CSV table of C-alpha atoms and ligand atoms in Angstrom, one decimal:
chain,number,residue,atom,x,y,z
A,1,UNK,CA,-28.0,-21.4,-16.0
A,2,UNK,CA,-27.9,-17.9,-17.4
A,3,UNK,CA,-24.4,-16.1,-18.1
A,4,UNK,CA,-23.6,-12.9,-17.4
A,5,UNK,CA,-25.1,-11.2,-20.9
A,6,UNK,CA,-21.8,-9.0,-21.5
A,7,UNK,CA,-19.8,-12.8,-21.8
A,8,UNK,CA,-22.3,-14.0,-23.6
A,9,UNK,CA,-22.2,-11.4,-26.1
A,10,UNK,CA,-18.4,-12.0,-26.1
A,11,UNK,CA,-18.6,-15.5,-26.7
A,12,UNK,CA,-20.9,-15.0,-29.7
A,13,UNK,CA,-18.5,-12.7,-31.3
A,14,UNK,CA,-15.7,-14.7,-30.8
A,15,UNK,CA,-13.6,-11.8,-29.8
A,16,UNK,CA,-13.7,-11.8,-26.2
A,17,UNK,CA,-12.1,-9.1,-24.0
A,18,UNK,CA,-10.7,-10.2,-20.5
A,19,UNK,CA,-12.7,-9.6,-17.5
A,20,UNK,CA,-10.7,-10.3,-14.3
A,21,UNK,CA,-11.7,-10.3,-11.0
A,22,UNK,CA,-10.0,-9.1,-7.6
A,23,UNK,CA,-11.7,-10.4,-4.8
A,24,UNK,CA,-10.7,-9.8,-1.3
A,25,UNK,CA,-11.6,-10.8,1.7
A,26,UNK,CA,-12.6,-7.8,4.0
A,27,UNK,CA,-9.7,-8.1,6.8
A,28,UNK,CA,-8.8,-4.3,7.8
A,29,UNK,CA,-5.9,-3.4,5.7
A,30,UNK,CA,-4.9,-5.4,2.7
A,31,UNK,CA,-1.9,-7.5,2.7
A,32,UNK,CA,0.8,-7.0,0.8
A,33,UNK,CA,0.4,-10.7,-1.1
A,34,UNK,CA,-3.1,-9.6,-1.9
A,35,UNK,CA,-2.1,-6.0,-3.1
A,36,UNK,CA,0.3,-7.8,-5.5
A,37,UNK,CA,-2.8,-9.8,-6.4
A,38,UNK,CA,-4.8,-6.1,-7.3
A,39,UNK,CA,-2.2,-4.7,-9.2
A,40,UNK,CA,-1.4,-7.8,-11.3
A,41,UNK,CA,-5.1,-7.8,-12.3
A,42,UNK,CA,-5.3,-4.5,-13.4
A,43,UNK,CA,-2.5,-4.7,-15.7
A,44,UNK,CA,-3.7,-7.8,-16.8
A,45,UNK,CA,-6.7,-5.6,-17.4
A,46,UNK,CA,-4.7,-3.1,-18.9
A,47,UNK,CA,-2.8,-4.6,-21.2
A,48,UNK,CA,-5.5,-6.5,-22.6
A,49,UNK,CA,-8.5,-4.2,-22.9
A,50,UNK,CA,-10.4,-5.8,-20.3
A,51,UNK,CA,-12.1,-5.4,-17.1
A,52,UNK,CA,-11.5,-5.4,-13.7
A,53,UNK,CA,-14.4,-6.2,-11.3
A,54,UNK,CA,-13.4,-5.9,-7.1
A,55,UNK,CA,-15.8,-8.1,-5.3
A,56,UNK,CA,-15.6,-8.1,-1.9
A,57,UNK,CA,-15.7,-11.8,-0.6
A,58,UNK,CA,-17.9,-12.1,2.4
A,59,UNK,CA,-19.4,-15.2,3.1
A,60,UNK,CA,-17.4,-15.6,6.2
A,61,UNK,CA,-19.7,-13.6,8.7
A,62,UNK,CA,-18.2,-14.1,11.8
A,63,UNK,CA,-14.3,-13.0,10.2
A,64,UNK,CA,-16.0,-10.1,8.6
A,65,UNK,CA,-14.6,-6.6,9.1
A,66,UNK,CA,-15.9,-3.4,7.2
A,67,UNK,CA,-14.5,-3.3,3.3
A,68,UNK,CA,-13.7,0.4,3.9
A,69,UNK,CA,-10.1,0.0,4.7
A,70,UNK,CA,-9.5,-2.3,1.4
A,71,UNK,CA,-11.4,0.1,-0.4
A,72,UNK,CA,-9.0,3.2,1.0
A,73,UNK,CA,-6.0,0.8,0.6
A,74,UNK,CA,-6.4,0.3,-2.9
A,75,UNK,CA,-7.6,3.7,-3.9
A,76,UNK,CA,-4.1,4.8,-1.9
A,77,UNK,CA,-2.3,2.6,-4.4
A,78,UNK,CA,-3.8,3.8,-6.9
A,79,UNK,CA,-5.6,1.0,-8.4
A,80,UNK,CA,-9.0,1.4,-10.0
A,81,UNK,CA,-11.4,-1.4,-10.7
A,82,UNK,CA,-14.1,-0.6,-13.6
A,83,UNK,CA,-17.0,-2.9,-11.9
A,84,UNK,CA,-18.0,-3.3,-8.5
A,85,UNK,CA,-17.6,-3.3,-5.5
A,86,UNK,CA,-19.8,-6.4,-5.4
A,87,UNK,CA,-20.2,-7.8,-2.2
A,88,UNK,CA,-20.8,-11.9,-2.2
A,89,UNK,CA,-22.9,-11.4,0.8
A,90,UNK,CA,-25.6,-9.6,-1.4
A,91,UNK,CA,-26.0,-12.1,-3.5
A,92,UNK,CA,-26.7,-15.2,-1.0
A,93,UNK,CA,-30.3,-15.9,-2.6
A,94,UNK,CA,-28.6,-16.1,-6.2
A,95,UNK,CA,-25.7,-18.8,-4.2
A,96,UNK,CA,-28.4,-20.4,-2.4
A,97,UNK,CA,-30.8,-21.0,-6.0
A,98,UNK,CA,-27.5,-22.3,-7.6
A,99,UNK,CA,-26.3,-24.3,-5.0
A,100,UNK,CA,-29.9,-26.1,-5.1
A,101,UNK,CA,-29.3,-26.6,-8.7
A,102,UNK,CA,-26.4,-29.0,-8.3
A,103,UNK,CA,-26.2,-29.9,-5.0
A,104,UNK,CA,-28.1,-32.3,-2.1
A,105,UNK,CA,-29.2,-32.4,1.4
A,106,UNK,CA,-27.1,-34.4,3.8
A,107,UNK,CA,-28.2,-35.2,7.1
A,108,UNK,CA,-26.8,-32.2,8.7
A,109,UNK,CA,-29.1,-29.9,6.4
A,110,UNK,CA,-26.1,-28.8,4.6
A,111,UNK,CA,-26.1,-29.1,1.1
A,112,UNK,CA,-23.2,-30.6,-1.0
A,113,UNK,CA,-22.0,-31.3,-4.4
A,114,UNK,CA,-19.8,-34.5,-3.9
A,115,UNK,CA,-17.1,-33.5,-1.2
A,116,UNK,CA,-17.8,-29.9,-1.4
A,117,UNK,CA,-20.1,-28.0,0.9
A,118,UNK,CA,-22.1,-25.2,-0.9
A,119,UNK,CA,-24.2,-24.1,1.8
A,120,UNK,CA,-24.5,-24.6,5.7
A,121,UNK,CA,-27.1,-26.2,7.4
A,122,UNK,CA,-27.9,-22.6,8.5
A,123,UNK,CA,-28.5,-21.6,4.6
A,124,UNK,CA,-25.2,-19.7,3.9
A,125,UNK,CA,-23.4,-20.3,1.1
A,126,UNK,CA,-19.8,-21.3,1.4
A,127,UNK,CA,-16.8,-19.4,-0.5
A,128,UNK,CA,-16.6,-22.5,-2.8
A,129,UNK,CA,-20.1,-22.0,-3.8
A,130,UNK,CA,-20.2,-18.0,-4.0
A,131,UNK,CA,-16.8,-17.8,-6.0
A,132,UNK,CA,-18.0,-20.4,-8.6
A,133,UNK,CA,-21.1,-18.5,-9.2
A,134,UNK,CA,-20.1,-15.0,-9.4
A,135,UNK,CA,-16.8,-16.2,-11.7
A,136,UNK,CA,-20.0,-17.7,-14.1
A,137,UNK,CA,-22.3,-14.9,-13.3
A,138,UNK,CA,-20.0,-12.1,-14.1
A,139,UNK,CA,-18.3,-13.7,-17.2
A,140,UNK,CA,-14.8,-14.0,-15.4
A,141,UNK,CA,-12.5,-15.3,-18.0
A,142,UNK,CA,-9.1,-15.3,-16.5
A,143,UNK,CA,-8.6,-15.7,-12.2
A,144,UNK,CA,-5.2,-14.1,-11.2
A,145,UNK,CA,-4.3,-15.1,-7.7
A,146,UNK,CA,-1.8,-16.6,-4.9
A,147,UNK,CA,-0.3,-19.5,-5.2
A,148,UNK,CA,-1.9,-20.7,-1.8
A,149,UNK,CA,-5.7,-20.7,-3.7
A,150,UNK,CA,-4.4,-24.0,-6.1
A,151,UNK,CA,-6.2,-26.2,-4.1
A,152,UNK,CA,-9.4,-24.3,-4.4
A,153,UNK,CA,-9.0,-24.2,-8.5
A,154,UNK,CA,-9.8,-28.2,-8.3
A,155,UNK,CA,-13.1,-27.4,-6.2
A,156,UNK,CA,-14.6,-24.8,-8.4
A,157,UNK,CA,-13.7,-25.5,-12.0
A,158,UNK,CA,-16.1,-28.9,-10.9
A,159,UNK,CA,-18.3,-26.4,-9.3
A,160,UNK,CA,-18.5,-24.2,-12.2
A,161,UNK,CA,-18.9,-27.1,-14.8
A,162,UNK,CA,-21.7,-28.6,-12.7
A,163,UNK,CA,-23.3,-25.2,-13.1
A,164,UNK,CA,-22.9,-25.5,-17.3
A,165,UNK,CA,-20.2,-23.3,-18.2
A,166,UNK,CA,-16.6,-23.7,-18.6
A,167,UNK,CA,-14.1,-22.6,-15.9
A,168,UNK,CA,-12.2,-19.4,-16.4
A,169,UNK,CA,-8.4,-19.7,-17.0
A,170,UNK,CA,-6.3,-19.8,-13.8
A,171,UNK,CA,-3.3,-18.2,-12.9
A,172,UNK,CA,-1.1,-18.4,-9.8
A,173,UNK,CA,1.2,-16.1,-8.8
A,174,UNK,CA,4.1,-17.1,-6.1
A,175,UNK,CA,3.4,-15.5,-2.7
A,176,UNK,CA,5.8,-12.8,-0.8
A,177,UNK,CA,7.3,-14.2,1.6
A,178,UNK,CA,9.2,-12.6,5.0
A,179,UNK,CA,13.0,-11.6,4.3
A,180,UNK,CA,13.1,-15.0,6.2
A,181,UNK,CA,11.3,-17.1,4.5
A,182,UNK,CA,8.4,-17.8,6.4
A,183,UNK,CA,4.6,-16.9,5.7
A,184,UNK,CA,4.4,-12.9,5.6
A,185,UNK,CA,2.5,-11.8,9.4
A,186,UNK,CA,2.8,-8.5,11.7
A,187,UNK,CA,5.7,-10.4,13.3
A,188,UNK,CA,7.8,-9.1,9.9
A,189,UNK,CA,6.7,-5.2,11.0
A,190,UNK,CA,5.3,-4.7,7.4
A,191,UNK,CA,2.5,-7.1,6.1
A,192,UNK,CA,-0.4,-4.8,5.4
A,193,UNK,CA,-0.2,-1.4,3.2
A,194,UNK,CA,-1.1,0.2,6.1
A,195,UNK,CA,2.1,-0.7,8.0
A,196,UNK,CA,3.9,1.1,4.8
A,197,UNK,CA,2.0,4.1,4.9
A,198,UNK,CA,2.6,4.3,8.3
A,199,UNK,CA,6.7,3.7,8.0
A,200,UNK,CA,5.8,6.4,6.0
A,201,UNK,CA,6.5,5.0,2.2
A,202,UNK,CA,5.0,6.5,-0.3
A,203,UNK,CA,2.8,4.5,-2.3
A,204,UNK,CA,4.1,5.3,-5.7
A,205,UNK,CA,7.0,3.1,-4.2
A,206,UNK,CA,4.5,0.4,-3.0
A,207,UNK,CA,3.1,0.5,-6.8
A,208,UNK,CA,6.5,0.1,-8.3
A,209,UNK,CA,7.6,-2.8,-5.7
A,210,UNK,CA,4.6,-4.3,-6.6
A,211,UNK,CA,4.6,-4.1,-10.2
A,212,UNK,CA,8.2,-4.9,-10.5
A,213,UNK,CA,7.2,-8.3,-9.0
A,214,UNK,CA,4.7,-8.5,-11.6
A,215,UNK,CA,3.4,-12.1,-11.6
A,216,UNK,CA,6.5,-14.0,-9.6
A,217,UNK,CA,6.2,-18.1,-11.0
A,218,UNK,CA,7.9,-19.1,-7.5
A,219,UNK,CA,7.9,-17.1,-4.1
A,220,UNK,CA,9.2,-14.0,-3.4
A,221,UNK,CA,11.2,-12.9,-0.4
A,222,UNK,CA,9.8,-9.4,0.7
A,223,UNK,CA,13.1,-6.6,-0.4
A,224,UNK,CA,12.4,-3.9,2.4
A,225,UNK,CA,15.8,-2.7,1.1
A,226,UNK,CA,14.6,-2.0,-2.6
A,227,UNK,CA,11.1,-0.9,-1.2
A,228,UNK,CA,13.4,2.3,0.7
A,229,UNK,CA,15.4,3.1,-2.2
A,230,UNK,CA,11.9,2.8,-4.5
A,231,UNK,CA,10.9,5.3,-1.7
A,232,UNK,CA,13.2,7.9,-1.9
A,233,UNK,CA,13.3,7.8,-5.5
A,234,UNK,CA,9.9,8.5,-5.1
A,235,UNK,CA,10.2,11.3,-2.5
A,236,UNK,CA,12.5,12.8,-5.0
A,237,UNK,CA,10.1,13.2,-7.7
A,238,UNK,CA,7.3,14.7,-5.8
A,239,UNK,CA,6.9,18.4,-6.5
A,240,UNK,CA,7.6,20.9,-3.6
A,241,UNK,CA,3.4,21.4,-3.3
A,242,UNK,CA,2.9,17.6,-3.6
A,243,UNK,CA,5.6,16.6,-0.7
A,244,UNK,CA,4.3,19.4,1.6
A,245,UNK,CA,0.6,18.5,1.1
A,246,UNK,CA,1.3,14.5,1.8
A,247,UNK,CA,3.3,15.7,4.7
A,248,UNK,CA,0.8,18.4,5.8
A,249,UNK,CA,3.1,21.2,6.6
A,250,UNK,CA,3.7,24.3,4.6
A,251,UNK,CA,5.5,24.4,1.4
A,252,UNK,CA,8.0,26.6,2.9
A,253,UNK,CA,9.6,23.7,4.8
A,254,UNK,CA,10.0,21.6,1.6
A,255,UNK,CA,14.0,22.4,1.5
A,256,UNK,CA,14.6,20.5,5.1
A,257,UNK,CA,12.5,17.4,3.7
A,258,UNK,CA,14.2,17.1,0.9
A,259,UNK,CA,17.0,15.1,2.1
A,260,UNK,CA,14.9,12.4,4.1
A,261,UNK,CA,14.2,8.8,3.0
A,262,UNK,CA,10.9,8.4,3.8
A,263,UNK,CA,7.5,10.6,5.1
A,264,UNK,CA,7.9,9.5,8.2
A,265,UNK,CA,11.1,11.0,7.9
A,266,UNK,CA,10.1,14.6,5.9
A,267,UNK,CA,7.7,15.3,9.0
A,268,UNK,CA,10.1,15.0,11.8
A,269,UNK,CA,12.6,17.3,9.7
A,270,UNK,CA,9.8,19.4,8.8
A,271,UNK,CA,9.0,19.6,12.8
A,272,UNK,CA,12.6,20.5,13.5
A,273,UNK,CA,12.5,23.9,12.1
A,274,UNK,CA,8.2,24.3,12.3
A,275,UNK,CA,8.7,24.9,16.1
A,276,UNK,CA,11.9,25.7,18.2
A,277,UNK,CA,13.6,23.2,20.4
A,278,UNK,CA,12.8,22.5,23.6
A,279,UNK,CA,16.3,22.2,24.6
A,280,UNK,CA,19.1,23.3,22.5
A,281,UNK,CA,21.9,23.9,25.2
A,282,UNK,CA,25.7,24.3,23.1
A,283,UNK,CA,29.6,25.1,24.0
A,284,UNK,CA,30.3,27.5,21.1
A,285,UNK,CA,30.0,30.5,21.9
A,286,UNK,CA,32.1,32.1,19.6
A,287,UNK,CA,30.1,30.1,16.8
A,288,UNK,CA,26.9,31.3,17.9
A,289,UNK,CA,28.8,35.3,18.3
A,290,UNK,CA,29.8,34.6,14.4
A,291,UNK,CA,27.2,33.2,13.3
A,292,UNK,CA,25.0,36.0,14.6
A,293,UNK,CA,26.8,38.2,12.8
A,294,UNK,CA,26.7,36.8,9.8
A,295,UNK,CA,22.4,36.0,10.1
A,296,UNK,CA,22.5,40.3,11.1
A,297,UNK,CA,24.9,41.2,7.8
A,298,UNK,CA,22.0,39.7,5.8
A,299,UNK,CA,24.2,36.2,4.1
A,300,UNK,CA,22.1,34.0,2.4
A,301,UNK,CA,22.1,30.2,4.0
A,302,UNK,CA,25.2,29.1,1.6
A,303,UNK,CA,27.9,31.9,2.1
A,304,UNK,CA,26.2,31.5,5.4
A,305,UNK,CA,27.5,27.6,6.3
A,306,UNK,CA,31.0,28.6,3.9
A,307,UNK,CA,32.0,31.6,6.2
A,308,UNK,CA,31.1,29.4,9.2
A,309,UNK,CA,33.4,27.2,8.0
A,310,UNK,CA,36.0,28.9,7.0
A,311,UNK,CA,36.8,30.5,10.1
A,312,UNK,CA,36.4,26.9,12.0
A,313,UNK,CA,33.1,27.1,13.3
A,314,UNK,CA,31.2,24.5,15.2
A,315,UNK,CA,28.5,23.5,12.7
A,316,UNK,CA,27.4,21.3,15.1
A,317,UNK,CA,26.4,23.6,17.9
A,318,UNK,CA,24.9,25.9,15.3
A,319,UNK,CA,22.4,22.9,14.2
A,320,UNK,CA,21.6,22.1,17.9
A,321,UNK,CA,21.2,25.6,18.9
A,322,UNK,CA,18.4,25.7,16.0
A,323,UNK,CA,16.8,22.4,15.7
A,324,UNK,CA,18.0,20.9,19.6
A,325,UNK,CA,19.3,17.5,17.3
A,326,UNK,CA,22.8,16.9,16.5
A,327,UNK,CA,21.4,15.2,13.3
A,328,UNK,CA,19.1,16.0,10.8
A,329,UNK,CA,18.2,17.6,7.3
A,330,UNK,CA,20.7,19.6,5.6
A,331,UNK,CA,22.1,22.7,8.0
A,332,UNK,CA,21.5,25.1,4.8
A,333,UNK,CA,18.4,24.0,4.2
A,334,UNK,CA,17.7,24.9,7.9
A,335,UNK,CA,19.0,28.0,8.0
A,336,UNK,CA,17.4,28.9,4.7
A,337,UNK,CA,13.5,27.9,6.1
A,338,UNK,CA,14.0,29.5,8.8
A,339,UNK,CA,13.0,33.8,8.9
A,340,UNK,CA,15.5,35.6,9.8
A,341,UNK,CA,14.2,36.6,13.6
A,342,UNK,CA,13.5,33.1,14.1
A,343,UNK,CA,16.9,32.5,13.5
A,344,UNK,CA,18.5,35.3,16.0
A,345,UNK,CA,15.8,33.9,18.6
A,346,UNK,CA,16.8,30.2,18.5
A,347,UNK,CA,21.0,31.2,18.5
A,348,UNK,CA,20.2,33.8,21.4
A,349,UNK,CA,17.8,30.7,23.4
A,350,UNK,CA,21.0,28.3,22.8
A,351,UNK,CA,23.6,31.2,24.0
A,352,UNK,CA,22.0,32.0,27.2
A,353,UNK,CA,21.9,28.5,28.6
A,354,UNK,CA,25.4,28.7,28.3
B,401,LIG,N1,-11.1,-13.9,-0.9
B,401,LIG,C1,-9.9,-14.7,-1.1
B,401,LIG,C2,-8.7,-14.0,-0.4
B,401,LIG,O1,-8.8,-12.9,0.0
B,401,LIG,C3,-9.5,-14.7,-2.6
B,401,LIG,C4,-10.4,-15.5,-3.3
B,401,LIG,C5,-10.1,-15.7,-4.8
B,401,LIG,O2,-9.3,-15.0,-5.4
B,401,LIG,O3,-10.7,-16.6,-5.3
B,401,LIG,O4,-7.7,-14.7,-0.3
């Protein structure tokens, strides 16, 4: 059995830098136990001057989806792998020559080693098999992975000493559990990455959450809580041309973003003053008279919302008559995005419904 020639070398000088492995299974977006997996292998990687390999574990045909969402996912996180992607799949003859190194026929026509099935009586190679190969093949020296893969340790050290090397080092991470408890599914309304981006969380907060967990001994229950705060944070340290671009609306709008706790969030604020309201109906008109005024004498959006106050204005019905909500981003930040014409239009839209 021939080792991967880059461990081999390693071996022989006795000073052996890390190569770790992430190796997903391709299932549409990657969940959030497995991202934890990613990011714990590449600073593994990192802090040890090794290597991180993705492999893309495919043996399972019929469960098979494309790897380009798991590829996008982790690229969106922000984690790089140095080797790879290597897909299991492409390497069934290489499985199927080691699995008739060390295994038997049984009467099906699957081969075994022991208990363990390496390939089906159709010829594919089972996960078992696969993952004890490439670990050997690819000089894998330490596996970083959920707690729920123990019981497959067991199977492939034997594997991988009945192929003639020794097993990598194994290390188990607790899994993330739901706030309540239970196994982490869609029923929880964020299990993938996807459903994150899509709450609209940016993924510098994902990355943090994820690498404040680190390597948890026991399991974790998922903290949507600090996962919001980590997301504003984050929103607040974009730069204005950053936040407008993730958003996709003009930097002129950044102001009314500013405020919100998520993307999701920046958009709808961002929509409020990029088109006027549909419906913006008030009962101020002497607000609207004032505030008029004020817009025409040419006050910035500060003295603006001070004057308005001053005198005892309706804020309220100024903020409907220009964004139709009675809640929102900041009401100086609105005024101040908006032109001044555009302002004038929307107050004169709102004062003749009434
Ligand atoms: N493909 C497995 C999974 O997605 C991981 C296998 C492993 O790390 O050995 O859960």
């Amino acid at each position: 059995m021939h080792l991967f020639p880059l461990a081999a070398a390693g071996i022989a000088s006795g000073a052996m830098a890390p190569r770790v492995r992430f190796a997903p299974s391709p299932t549409g977006s990657l969940h959030l136990g497995n991202a934890l997996t990613a990011v714990a292998n590449r600073r593994f990687a990192d802090e040890r001057g090794g290597t991180l390999l993705l492999r893309i574990d495919d043996t399972d045909a019929a469960r098979n989806e494309d790897a380009g969402g798991i590829l996008r996912d982790l690229q969106w996180l922000g984690v790089v792998w140095d080797e790879g992607p290597v897909r299991q799949s492409e390497r069934a003859d290489r499985h199927r020559e080691a699995a008739r190194a060390i295994g038997s026929e049984d009467a099906e026509g699957a081969v075994r080693h022991g208990r363990v099935t390496l390939l089906r009586p159709d010829g594919s190679p089972t996960y078992q098999l696969a993952t004890a190969v490439d670990e050997v093949d690819f000089g894998i020296t330490h596996v970083i992975r959920g707690a729920d893969h123990r019981a497959n340790t067991l199977i492939q050290s034997e594997l991988i000493r009945a192929l003639g090397a020794e097993p990598p080092e194994y290390i188990h991470h607790g899994l993330i559990l739901g706030p309540d408890g239970r196994k982490l599914s869609k029923r929880h309304g964020a299990s993938t990455l996807a459903d994150l981006r899509d709450a609209g969380i940016p993924a510098e907060a994902v990355r943090r959450y994820l690498e404040e967990l680190g390597l948890p001994r026991h399991d974790v229950h998922l903290d949507i809580a600090r996962i919001r705060r980590l997301a504003i944070e984050a929103i607040e340290s974009l730069g204005d041309e950053e936040l407008a671009a993730r958003v996709g609306v003009p930097a002129s709008v950044v102001p009314v973003m500013r405020g919100a706790r998520d993307l999701v969030e920046a958009r709808r604020f961002a929509e409020l003053v990029l088109a006027p309201p549909e419906r913006n109906a008030v009962s101020s008109p002497e607000t609207l008279e004032r505030f008029r005024e004020l817009v025409d004498g040419g006050l910035d959006a500060k003295s603006l919302v001070r004057e308005l106050k001053a005198v005892g204005g309706d804020l309220k019905a100024v903020r409907v008559a220009l964004t139709g909500e009675t809640r929102g981003p900041e009401l100086t930040a609105v005024i101040a995005s908006l032109p001044r014409d555009e302002l004038l239009r929307r107050v004169d839209a709102a004062a003749s419904t009434l």
